[in-house]
């Protein structure tokens, strides 16, 4: 039996509609498939039967804010930390994978109490920058989170044996902020089975009429949807725009137009991708790496997106399947002139499927695992 690895995450939710959860489950599955003996721990607001251990997280926003003010984040509480310590003692792992830089305080506690255990921390974002962006959007209720993000990321940097990040942009930012860059880049990937239920392929026809955007309605995606309705859709009345994602059904009074359909939560992702011809992502704020870009590629959909939305996807920007647009006129021009589909799914398989990075991930973990 291989030595154990504990995988501790605040994002192993049973609802996998948001990007962070998709990334967390995907990385856990890659490690499970690699032959390591993985023990999964979810820090969750509801009991999670899909993992080995489920740690209760507070459902009270006031308590969460108080914990953030004293430097405890990532849904953790003191009781949760104590439970994790008991699990570590029981399972006796050789390595612990912390699935968020919000868990920096936990990294410190582990390193002090179990100095022989190796620690990997995976950065979903540079969370300090993510929190700054929320404050700039007048979401002042997240001030405690800003403090906690800065404190925990500093501790994650200090007490982790290795840092995993999504892309060079985050790695360079970490170096500037915290004087340490990534040891390994682990981009967003999805199972190769993603997108296989696509019902049809586009041909070389110019009859493209449905343009889609999909994402949970947090501030960056809400801004993107408003950008579509205010600046892109009015210039393309001959096209139909479909905006879907949890929470958008509440924003129909703000996001609307004669050629715009708001779906909100959807039962079938496949049905959405089967409906659209082109996926667009006019996203200019937020953080991380946009999971929906990889997902759209898996469904063989061409992408037209902002430079910001394509951070981490630079190597597949080919002006054949993936295009950059940073202004309304650029989006309009790319949509109107799009005529030929090559094979976006091939870009997904070669670069953003689980299999495309599993070998390098396993080597990186084994290198630390055997030190």
mmCIF file of C-alpha atoms in Angstrom:
data_model
loop_
_atom_site.group_PDB
_atom_site.id
_atom_site.type_symbol
_atom_site.label_atom_id
_atom_site.label_comp_id
_atom_site.label_asym_id
_atom_site.label_seq_id
_atom_site.Cartn_x
_atom_site.Cartn_y
_atom_site.Cartn_z
ATOM 1 C CA UNK A 1 0.000 0.000 0.000
ATOM 2 C CA UNK A 2 1.500 3.380 -1.022
ATOM 3 C CA UNK A 3 2.054 6.016 1.627
ATOM 4 C CA UNK A 4 -0.935 8.270 2.162
ATOM 5 C CA UNK A 5 -1.615 11.736 0.798
ATOM 6 C CA UNK A 6 -4.256 13.873 2.494
ATOM 7 C CA UNK A 7 -6.160 16.110 0.062
ATOM 8 C CA UNK A 8 -7.790 18.930 2.054
ATOM 9 C CA UNK A 9 -10.132 21.287 0.220
ATOM 10 C CA UNK A 10 -12.839 23.884 0.926
ATOM 11 C CA UNK A 11 -14.149 23.442 -2.620
ATOM 12 C CA UNK A 12 -15.152 19.781 -2.838
ATOM 13 C CA UNK A 13 -18.797 20.762 -2.920
ATOM 14 C CA UNK A 14 -21.509 18.412 -4.063
ATOM 15 C CA UNK A 15 -22.719 21.314 -6.236
ATOM 16 C CA UNK A 16 -20.036 21.589 -8.899
ATOM 17 C CA UNK A 17 -21.536 24.466 -10.853
ATOM 18 C CA UNK A 18 -18.746 26.929 -10.046
ATOM 19 C CA UNK A 19 -15.226 26.880 -11.417
ATOM 20 C CA UNK A 20 -13.320 26.392 -8.158
ATOM 21 C CA UNK A 21 -15.214 23.220 -7.344
ATOM 22 C CA UNK A 22 -14.730 21.837 -10.856
ATOM 23 C CA UNK A 23 -10.967 22.417 -10.588
ATOM 24 C CA UNK A 24 -10.773 20.849 -7.110
ATOM 25 C CA UNK A 25 -12.618 17.682 -8.112
ATOM 26 C CA UNK A 26 -10.595 17.426 -11.307
ATOM 27 C CA UNK A 27 -7.263 17.623 -9.476
ATOM 28 C CA UNK A 28 -8.442 15.128 -6.848
ATOM 29 C CA UNK A 29 -9.478 12.716 -9.602
ATOM 30 C CA UNK A 30 -6.103 13.061 -11.325
ATOM 31 C CA UNK A 31 -4.337 12.133 -8.097
ATOM 32 C CA UNK A 32 -6.743 9.259 -7.409
ATOM 33 C CA UNK A 33 -6.137 7.872 -10.877
ATOM 34 C CA UNK A 34 -2.373 8.047 -10.452
ATOM 35 C CA UNK A 35 -2.122 5.201 -7.955
ATOM 36 C CA UNK A 36 -1.506 7.331 -4.864
ATOM 37 C CA UNK A 37 -3.394 6.424 -1.692
ATOM 38 C CA UNK A 38 -5.487 9.594 -1.435
ATOM 39 C CA UNK A 39 -7.526 10.441 1.671
ATOM 40 C CA UNK A 40 -9.936 13.278 0.848
ATOM 41 C CA UNK A 41 -11.150 15.853 3.368
ATOM 42 C CA UNK A 42 -13.854 18.367 2.430
ATOM 43 C CA UNK A 43 -14.433 21.523 4.462
ATOM 44 C CA UNK A 44 -18.100 21.892 3.654
ATOM 45 C CA UNK A 45 -21.241 23.651 4.887
ATOM 46 C CA UNK A 46 -23.242 20.463 4.349
ATOM 47 C CA UNK A 47 -22.281 16.848 4.970
ATOM 48 C CA UNK A 48 -20.335 15.493 2.017
ATOM 49 C CA UNK A 49 -20.616 11.750 1.467
ATOM 50 C CA UNK A 50 -18.334 11.802 -1.588
ATOM 51 C CA UNK A 51 -15.146 12.194 0.459
ATOM 52 C CA UNK A 52 -13.411 10.248 3.218
ATOM 53 C CA UNK A 53 -13.935 12.960 5.836
ATOM 54 C CA UNK A 54 -16.381 15.870 5.905
ATOM 55 C CA UNK A 55 -15.449 18.836 8.122
ATOM 56 C CA UNK A 56 -18.276 21.155 9.111
ATOM 57 C CA UNK A 57 -17.889 24.749 7.962
ATOM 58 C CA UNK A 58 -19.825 27.608 9.486
ATOM 59 C CA UNK A 59 -23.024 28.672 7.713
ATOM 60 C CA UNK A 60 -23.103 31.924 9.649
ATOM 61 C CA UNK A 61 -21.638 34.883 7.725
ATOM 62 C CA UNK A 62 -20.942 36.834 10.917
ATOM 63 C CA UNK A 63 -18.911 33.966 12.391
ATOM 64 C CA UNK A 64 -17.055 33.591 9.092
ATOM 65 C CA UNK A 65 -16.145 37.285 9.183
ATOM 66 C CA UNK A 66 -14.905 36.980 12.772
ATOM 67 C CA UNK A 67 -12.719 34.013 11.872
ATOM 68 C CA UNK A 68 -11.344 35.950 8.906
ATOM 69 C CA UNK A 69 -10.429 38.846 11.188
ATOM 70 C CA UNK A 70 -8.316 36.524 13.330
ATOM 71 C CA UNK A 71 -6.683 35.000 10.269
ATOM 72 C CA UNK A 72 -8.687 31.779 9.856
ATOM 73 C CA UNK A 73 -10.118 31.334 6.363
ATOM 74 C CA UNK A 74 -10.916 28.669 3.785
ATOM 75 C CA UNK A 75 -14.165 27.850 5.657
ATOM 76 C CA UNK A 76 -12.117 26.677 8.631
ATOM 77 C CA UNK A 77 -12.941 27.066 12.312
ATOM 78 C CA UNK A 78 -11.012 26.105 15.425
ATOM 79 C CA UNK A 79 -13.088 22.954 15.792
ATOM 80 C CA UNK A 80 -12.402 22.131 12.138
ATOM 81 C CA UNK A 81 -8.657 22.605 12.633
ATOM 82 C CA UNK A 82 -8.719 20.320 15.679
ATOM 83 C CA UNK A 83 -10.616 17.664 13.734
ATOM 84 C CA UNK A 84 -8.086 17.826 10.909
ATOM 85 C CA UNK A 85 -5.233 17.403 13.412
ATOM 86 C CA UNK A 86 -6.914 14.250 14.742
ATOM 87 C CA UNK A 87 -7.311 12.914 11.199
ATOM 88 C CA UNK A 88 -3.645 13.595 10.466
ATOM 89 C CA UNK A 89 -2.636 11.717 13.624
ATOM 90 C CA UNK A 90 -4.891 8.801 12.693
ATOM 91 C CA UNK A 91 -3.973 8.543 9.002
ATOM 92 C CA UNK A 92 -0.269 9.412 9.356
ATOM 93 C CA UNK A 93 0.185 10.792 5.830
ATOM 94 C CA UNK A 94 3.540 11.483 4.257
ATOM 95 C CA UNK A 95 2.246 14.416 2.231
ATOM 96 C CA UNK A 96 -0.653 16.861 2.533
ATOM 97 C CA UNK A 97 -2.156 18.674 -0.454
ATOM 98 C CA UNK A 98 -3.860 21.902 0.592
ATOM 99 C CA UNK A 99 -6.317 22.919 -2.111
ATOM 100 C CA UNK A 100 -6.321 26.673 -1.467
ATOM 101 C CA UNK A 101 -3.960 29.423 -0.445
ATOM 102 C CA UNK A 102 -6.684 30.439 2.037
ATOM 103 C CA UNK A 103 -5.408 27.479 4.103
ATOM 104 C CA UNK A 104 -2.073 29.083 4.941
ATOM 105 C CA UNK A 105 -2.754 29.064 8.678
ATOM 106 C CA UNK A 106 -3.442 25.338 8.461
ATOM 107 C CA UNK A 107 -0.136 24.898 6.625
ATOM 108 C CA UNK A 108 1.643 26.581 9.532
ATOM 109 C CA UNK A 109 -0.129 24.420 12.107
ATOM 110 C CA UNK A 110 0.728 21.254 10.194
ATOM 111 C CA UNK A 111 4.376 22.201 9.743
ATOM 112 C CA UNK A 112 4.789 23.049 13.433
ATOM 113 C CA UNK A 113 3.014 19.951 14.756
ATOM 114 C CA UNK A 114 4.067 17.461 12.068
ATOM 115 C CA UNK A 115 7.406 18.753 10.761
ATOM 116 C CA UNK A 116 8.202 15.645 8.690
ATOM 117 C CA UNK A 117 5.040 15.909 6.594
ATOM 118 C CA UNK A 118 5.532 17.535 3.196
ATOM 119 C CA UNK A 119 2.998 20.200 2.181
ATOM 120 C CA UNK A 120 1.803 21.221 -1.292
ATOM 121 C CA UNK A 121 -0.447 24.265 -1.541
ATOM 122 C CA UNK A 122 -2.438 24.840 -4.718
ATOM 123 C CA UNK A 123 -3.349 28.453 -5.554
ATOM 124 C CA UNK A 124 -6.732 28.776 -7.297
ATOM 125 C CA UNK A 125 -6.014 32.497 -7.623
ATOM 126 C CA UNK A 126 -3.812 35.073 -6.074
ATOM 127 C CA UNK A 127 -6.585 35.505 -3.519
ATOM 128 C CA UNK A 128 -5.307 38.872 -2.293
ATOM 129 C CA UNK A 129 -5.895 40.319 -5.777
ATOM 130 C CA UNK A 130 -9.270 38.587 -6.024
ATOM 131 C CA UNK A 131 -10.390 40.199 -2.745
ATOM 132 C CA UNK A 132 -9.052 43.608 -3.817
ATOM 133 C CA UNK A 133 -11.202 43.380 -6.954
ATOM 134 C CA UNK A 134 -14.282 42.617 -4.856
ATOM 135 C CA UNK A 135 -13.620 45.672 -2.684
ATOM 136 C CA UNK A 136 -13.231 47.805 -5.812
ATOM 137 C CA UNK A 137 -16.717 46.668 -6.818
ATOM 138 C CA UNK A 138 -18.014 48.208 -3.562
ATOM 139 C CA UNK A 139 -18.450 44.813 -1.906
ATOM 140 C CA UNK A 140 -17.103 46.115 1.386
ATOM 141 C CA UNK A 141 -18.482 43.169 3.330
ATOM 142 C CA UNK A 142 -15.418 41.288 2.100
ATOM 143 C CA UNK A 143 -12.918 43.515 3.939
ATOM 144 C CA UNK A 144 -12.259 40.753 6.539
ATOM 145 C CA UNK A 145 -11.612 38.337 3.667
ATOM 146 C CA UNK A 146 -9.018 40.712 2.199
ATOM 147 C CA UNK A 147 -7.054 40.734 5.431
ATOM 148 C CA UNK A 148 -7.338 36.980 5.817
ATOM 149 C CA UNK A 149 -6.326 36.316 2.206
ATOM 150 C CA UNK A 150 -3.161 38.385 2.545
ATOM 151 C CA UNK A 151 -2.236 36.731 5.860
ATOM 152 C CA UNK A 152 -2.957 33.178 4.740
ATOM 153 C CA UNK A 153 -1.167 33.491 1.426
ATOM 154 C CA UNK A 154 1.935 34.715 3.232
ATOM 155 C CA UNK A 155 1.764 31.674 5.522
ATOM 156 C CA UNK A 156 1.120 29.333 2.585
ATOM 157 C CA UNK A 157 4.204 30.712 0.866
ATOM 158 C CA UNK A 158 6.311 30.317 4.006
ATOM 159 C CA UNK A 159 5.222 26.889 5.239
ATOM 160 C CA UNK A 160 4.566 24.938 2.027
ATOM 161 C CA UNK A 161 7.278 22.724 0.604
ATOM 162 C CA UNK A 162 5.917 23.276 -2.906
ATOM 163 C CA UNK A 163 3.516 25.731 -4.508
ATOM 164 C CA UNK A 164 1.254 24.738 -7.384
ATOM 165 C CA UNK A 165 -0.343 27.525 -9.454
ATOM 166 C CA UNK A 166 -2.478 27.717 -12.558
ATOM 167 C CA UNK A 167 -0.228 29.734 -14.850
ATOM 168 C CA UNK A 168 2.756 32.044 -15.212
ATOM 169 C CA UNK A 169 0.668 35.148 -14.537
ATOM 170 C CA UNK A 170 -0.170 33.980 -11.003
ATOM 171 C CA UNK A 171 3.362 32.702 -10.471
ATOM 172 C CA UNK A 172 4.875 36.064 -11.435
ATOM 173 C CA UNK A 173 2.370 37.916 -9.264
ATOM 174 C CA UNK A 174 3.197 35.693 -6.273
ATOM 175 C CA UNK A 175 6.868 36.429 -6.810
ATOM 176 C CA UNK A 176 6.163 40.155 -6.785
ATOM 177 C CA UNK A 177 3.847 40.047 -3.768
ATOM 178 C CA UNK A 178 5.433 37.329 -1.660
ATOM 179 C CA UNK A 179 8.933 36.822 -3.117
ATOM 180 C CA UNK A 180 8.257 33.235 -4.185
ATOM 181 C CA UNK A 181 6.997 31.796 -7.453
ATOM 182 C CA UNK A 182 5.342 28.501 -8.346
ATOM 183 C CA UNK A 183 7.249 25.242 -8.240
ATOM 184 C CA UNK A 184 4.809 23.651 -10.663
ATOM 185 C CA UNK A 185 2.108 24.937 -13.013
ATOM 186 C CA UNK A 186 -1.123 22.932 -12.905
ATOM 187 C CA UNK A 187 -3.632 24.411 -15.365
ATOM 188 C CA UNK A 188 -7.361 23.848 -15.440
ATOM 189 C CA UNK A 189 -8.075 20.416 -16.892
ATOM 190 C CA UNK A 190 -11.192 18.304 -17.324
ATOM 191 C CA UNK A 191 -11.778 14.599 -17.971
ATOM 192 C CA UNK A 192 -11.288 13.642 -21.602
ATOM 193 C CA UNK A 193 -14.899 12.418 -21.541
ATOM 194 C CA UNK A 194 -16.039 16.038 -21.196
ATOM 195 C CA UNK A 195 -17.842 17.134 -24.349
ATOM 196 C CA UNK A 196 -18.216 13.678 -25.847
ATOM 197 C CA UNK A 197 -21.999 13.993 -25.834
ATOM 198 C CA UNK A 198 -21.906 16.844 -28.330
ATOM 199 C CA UNK A 199 -24.667 16.107 -30.825
ATOM 200 C CA UNK A 200 -23.292 17.813 -33.880
ATOM 201 C CA UNK A 201 -20.199 19.423 -35.317
ATOM 202 C CA UNK A 202 -20.068 22.762 -37.098
ATOM 203 C CA UNK A 203 -19.030 22.589 -40.719
ATOM 204 C CA UNK A 204 -17.532 25.209 -42.986
ATOM 205 C CA UNK A 205 -20.856 26.948 -43.455
ATOM 206 C CA UNK A 206 -21.215 30.591 -42.529
ATOM 207 C CA UNK A 207 -24.612 29.982 -40.901
ATOM 208 C CA UNK A 208 -23.661 30.741 -37.310
ATOM 209 C CA UNK A 209 -26.496 32.312 -35.374
ATOM 210 C CA UNK A 210 -26.278 31.351 -31.696
ATOM 211 C CA UNK A 211 -23.650 32.952 -29.429
ATOM 212 C CA UNK A 212 -23.345 31.679 -25.858
ATOM 213 C CA UNK A 213 -21.983 32.693 -22.472
ATOM 214 C CA UNK A 214 -22.114 30.438 -19.407
ATOM 215 C CA UNK A 215 -21.011 31.028 -15.818
ATOM 216 C CA UNK A 216 -22.202 31.493 -12.266
ATOM 217 C CA UNK A 217 -23.465 35.037 -11.662
ATOM 218 C CA UNK A 218 -20.664 36.386 -9.507
ATOM 219 C CA UNK A 219 -19.388 39.882 -10.189
ATOM 220 C CA UNK A 220 -16.940 39.142 -13.033
ATOM 221 C CA UNK A 221 -19.457 37.052 -14.963
ATOM 222 C CA UNK A 222 -22.271 39.519 -14.257
ATOM 223 C CA UNK A 223 -20.147 42.295 -15.730
ATOM 224 C CA UNK A 224 -19.450 40.098 -18.775
ATOM 225 C CA UNK A 225 -23.159 39.434 -19.293
ATOM 226 C CA UNK A 226 -23.960 43.156 -19.045
ATOM 227 C CA UNK A 227 -21.151 43.864 -21.505
ATOM 228 C CA UNK A 228 -22.784 41.450 -23.947
ATOM 229 C CA UNK A 229 -26.245 42.978 -23.522
ATOM 230 C CA UNK A 230 -25.079 46.608 -23.599
ATOM 231 C CA UNK A 231 -22.275 46.604 -26.154
ATOM 232 C CA UNK A 232 -22.201 43.453 -28.307
ATOM 233 C CA UNK A 233 -25.731 42.147 -28.816
ATOM 234 C CA UNK A 234 -27.168 45.505 -29.988
ATOM 235 C CA UNK A 235 -24.562 45.628 -32.760
ATOM 236 C CA UNK A 236 -25.456 42.116 -33.949
ATOM 237 C CA UNK A 237 -29.267 41.998 -34.179
ATOM 238 C CA UNK A 238 -29.102 39.083 -36.626
ATOM 239 C CA UNK A 239 -27.523 36.840 -33.955
ATOM 240 C CA UNK A 240 -29.136 35.206 -30.923
ATOM 241 C CA UNK A 241 -27.295 35.488 -27.600
ATOM 242 C CA UNK A 242 -27.836 32.930 -24.839
ATOM 243 C CA UNK A 243 -26.631 33.781 -21.324
ATOM 244 C CA UNK A 244 -26.847 30.932 -18.825
ATOM 245 C CA UNK A 245 -25.650 30.182 -15.322
ATOM 246 C CA UNK A 246 -26.792 29.981 -11.730
ATOM 247 C CA UNK A 247 -28.065 33.355 -10.524
ATOM 248 C CA UNK A 248 -28.655 35.021 -13.882
ATOM 249 C CA UNK A 249 -32.374 34.309 -13.696
ATOM 250 C CA UNK A 250 -32.504 37.027 -11.009
ATOM 251 C CA UNK A 251 -30.916 39.618 -13.292
ATOM 252 C CA UNK A 252 -33.359 39.674 -16.205
ATOM 253 C CA UNK A 253 -34.320 43.259 -15.437
ATOM 254 C CA UNK A 254 -30.667 44.337 -15.814
ATOM 255 C CA UNK A 255 -29.578 42.028 -18.627
ATOM 256 C CA UNK A 256 -31.988 41.919 -21.516
ATOM 257 C CA UNK A 257 -32.455 42.629 -25.223
ATOM 258 C CA UNK A 258 -34.532 41.603 -28.208
ATOM 259 C CA UNK A 259 -31.912 39.049 -29.242
ATOM 260 C CA UNK A 260 -30.886 37.903 -25.730
ATOM 261 C CA UNK A 261 -32.184 34.847 -23.870
ATOM 262 C CA UNK A 262 -31.434 34.488 -20.148
ATOM 263 C CA UNK A 263 -31.619 30.884 -18.983
ATOM 264 C CA UNK A 264 -30.216 31.082 -15.453
ATOM 265 C CA UNK A 265 -29.540 27.647 -13.969
ATOM 266 C CA UNK A 266 -29.591 24.905 -16.573
ATOM 267 C CA UNK A 267 -30.246 21.198 -16.190
ATOM 268 C CA UNK A 268 -28.007 20.133 -19.045
ATOM 269 C CA UNK A 269 -24.655 21.671 -19.942
ATOM 270 C CA UNK A 270 -24.608 19.515 -23.057
ATOM 271 C CA UNK A 271 -27.908 20.974 -24.196
ATOM 272 C CA UNK A 272 -26.482 24.485 -23.836
ATOM 273 C CA UNK A 273 -23.348 23.709 -25.851
ATOM 274 C CA UNK A 274 -25.351 21.817 -28.457
ATOM 275 C CA UNK A 275 -27.466 24.919 -28.937
ATOM 276 C CA UNK A 276 -24.697 27.484 -29.436
ATOM 277 C CA UNK A 277 -22.316 27.955 -32.363
ATOM 278 C CA UNK A 278 -19.685 30.195 -30.739
ATOM 279 C CA UNK A 279 -18.730 30.733 -27.086
ATOM 280 C CA UNK A 280 -17.741 34.255 -26.024
ATOM 281 C CA UNK A 281 -16.162 35.467 -22.797
ATOM 282 C CA UNK A 282 -15.822 39.260 -22.442
ATOM 283 C CA UNK A 283 -14.418 38.922 -18.908
ATOM 284 C CA UNK A 284 -12.112 41.659 -17.646
ATOM 285 C CA UNK A 285 -11.962 41.095 -13.869
ATOM 286 C CA UNK A 286 -11.797 38.217 -11.387
ATOM 287 C CA UNK A 287 -9.049 35.685 -10.977
ATOM 288 C CA UNK A 288 -7.887 32.153 -11.610
ATOM 289 C CA UNK A 289 -8.240 30.429 -14.948
ATOM 290 C CA UNK A 290 -11.610 30.331 -16.649
ATOM 291 C CA UNK A 291 -12.915 26.746 -16.531
ATOM 292 C CA UNK A 292 -15.614 27.468 -19.101
ATOM 293 C CA UNK A 293 -12.969 28.114 -21.758
ATOM 294 C CA UNK A 294 -11.657 24.576 -21.367
ATOM 295 C CA UNK A 295 -15.193 23.231 -21.166
ATOM 296 C CA UNK A 296 -16.255 25.002 -24.366
ATOM 297 C CA UNK A 297 -13.205 23.627 -26.188
ATOM 298 C CA UNK A 298 -14.127 20.130 -25.005
ATOM 299 C CA UNK A 299 -17.518 20.621 -26.672
ATOM 300 C CA UNK A 300 -15.739 21.591 -29.887
ATOM 301 C CA UNK A 301 -16.841 25.217 -29.692
ATOM 302 C CA UNK A 302 -14.750 28.097 -31.038
ATOM 303 C CA UNK A 303 -13.891 30.767 -28.478
ATOM 304 C CA UNK A 304 -13.861 34.544 -28.755
ATOM 305 C CA UNK A 305 -12.647 36.028 -25.468
ATOM 306 C CA UNK A 306 -10.809 38.881 -23.839
ATOM 307 C CA UNK A 307 -7.092 38.662 -23.169
ATOM 308 C CA UNK A 308 -7.930 38.474 -19.463
ATOM 309 C CA UNK A 309 -10.298 35.531 -19.909
ATOM 310 C CA UNK A 310 -7.602 33.702 -21.893
ATOM 311 C CA UNK A 311 -4.889 33.923 -19.224
ATOM 312 C CA UNK A 312 -3.496 30.403 -19.018
ATOM 313 C CA UNK A 313 -4.760 29.565 -22.511
ATOM 314 C CA UNK A 314 -2.192 31.593 -24.454
ATOM 315 C CA UNK A 315 -0.685 28.589 -26.226
ATOM 316 C CA UNK A 316 -3.968 27.739 -27.961
ATOM 317 C CA UNK A 317 -4.792 31.222 -29.273
ATOM 318 C CA UNK A 318 -4.556 30.336 -32.959
ATOM 319 C CA UNK A 319 -7.033 32.709 -34.670
ATOM 320 C CA UNK A 320 -8.698 29.617 -36.040
ATOM 321 C CA UNK A 321 -10.402 28.137 -32.987
ATOM 322 C CA UNK A 322 -9.537 30.674 -30.284
ATOM 323 C CA UNK A 323 -9.591 34.444 -30.839
ATOM 324 C CA UNK A 324 -8.820 37.486 -28.689
ATOM 325 C CA UNK A 325 -11.229 40.434 -28.599
ATOM 326 C CA UNK A 326 -10.899 43.314 -26.142
ATOM 327 C CA UNK A 327 -13.505 45.790 -27.370
ATOM 328 C CA UNK A 328 -17.101 45.608 -28.641
ATOM 329 C CA UNK A 329 -15.940 46.269 -32.186
ATOM 330 C CA UNK A 330 -13.381 43.479 -31.972
ATOM 331 C CA UNK A 331 -16.013 41.008 -30.707
ATOM 332 C CA UNK A 332 -18.385 42.055 -33.489
ATOM 333 C CA UNK A 333 -15.688 41.767 -36.154
ATOM 334 C CA UNK A 334 -14.570 38.310 -34.966
ATOM 335 C CA UNK A 335 -18.152 37.018 -34.812
ATOM 336 C CA UNK A 336 -19.149 38.387 -38.196
ATOM 337 C CA UNK A 337 -16.024 37.111 -39.923
ATOM 338 C CA UNK A 338 -15.994 33.665 -38.335
ATOM 339 C CA UNK A 339 -16.566 31.095 -41.077
ATOM 340 C CA UNK A 340 -14.443 27.984 -40.638
ATOM 341 C CA UNK A 341 -14.245 25.637 -37.699
ATOM 342 C CA UNK A 342 -11.059 23.619 -37.378
ATOM 343 C CA UNK A 343 -11.091 21.327 -34.332
ATOM 344 C CA UNK A 344 -11.301 23.093 -30.957
ATOM 345 C CA UNK A 345 -11.744 19.759 -29.168
ATOM 346 C CA UNK A 346 -8.300 18.669 -30.322
ATOM 347 C CA UNK A 347 -6.826 21.691 -28.521
ATOM 348 C CA UNK A 348 -8.662 20.559 -25.385
ATOM 349 C CA UNK A 349 -7.452 16.943 -25.599
ATOM 350 C CA UNK A 350 -3.825 17.932 -26.175
ATOM 351 C CA UNK A 351 -3.611 20.709 -23.592
ATOM 352 C CA UNK A 352 -6.445 20.763 -21.057
ATOM 353 C CA UNK A 353 -7.633 17.185 -20.593
ATOM 354 C CA UNK A 354 -6.658 15.434 -17.365
ATOM 355 C CA UNK A 355 -4.491 13.031 -19.315
ATOM 356 C CA UNK A 356 -2.495 15.860 -20.898
ATOM 357 C CA UNK A 357 -1.000 16.913 -17.544
ATOM 358 C CA UNK A 358 -1.280 13.770 -15.389
ATOM 359 C CA UNK A 359 2.187 12.446 -16.189
ATOM 360 C CA UNK A 360 3.941 15.679 -15.227
ATOM 361 C CA UNK A 361 1.758 16.050 -12.112
ATOM 362 C CA UNK A 362 2.591 12.536 -10.926
ATOM 363 C CA UNK A 363 6.312 13.130 -11.477
ATOM 364 C CA UNK A 364 6.176 16.375 -9.503
ATOM 365 C CA UNK A 365 4.345 14.797 -6.561
ATOM 366 C CA UNK A 366 6.607 11.737 -6.532
ATOM 367 C CA UNK A 367 9.663 13.968 -6.532
ATOM 368 C CA UNK A 368 8.505 15.620 -3.307
ATOM 369 C CA UNK A 369 6.975 12.388 -2.031
ATOM 370 C CA UNK A 370 10.315 10.579 -2.084
ATOM 371 C CA UNK A 371 12.545 13.368 -0.768
#
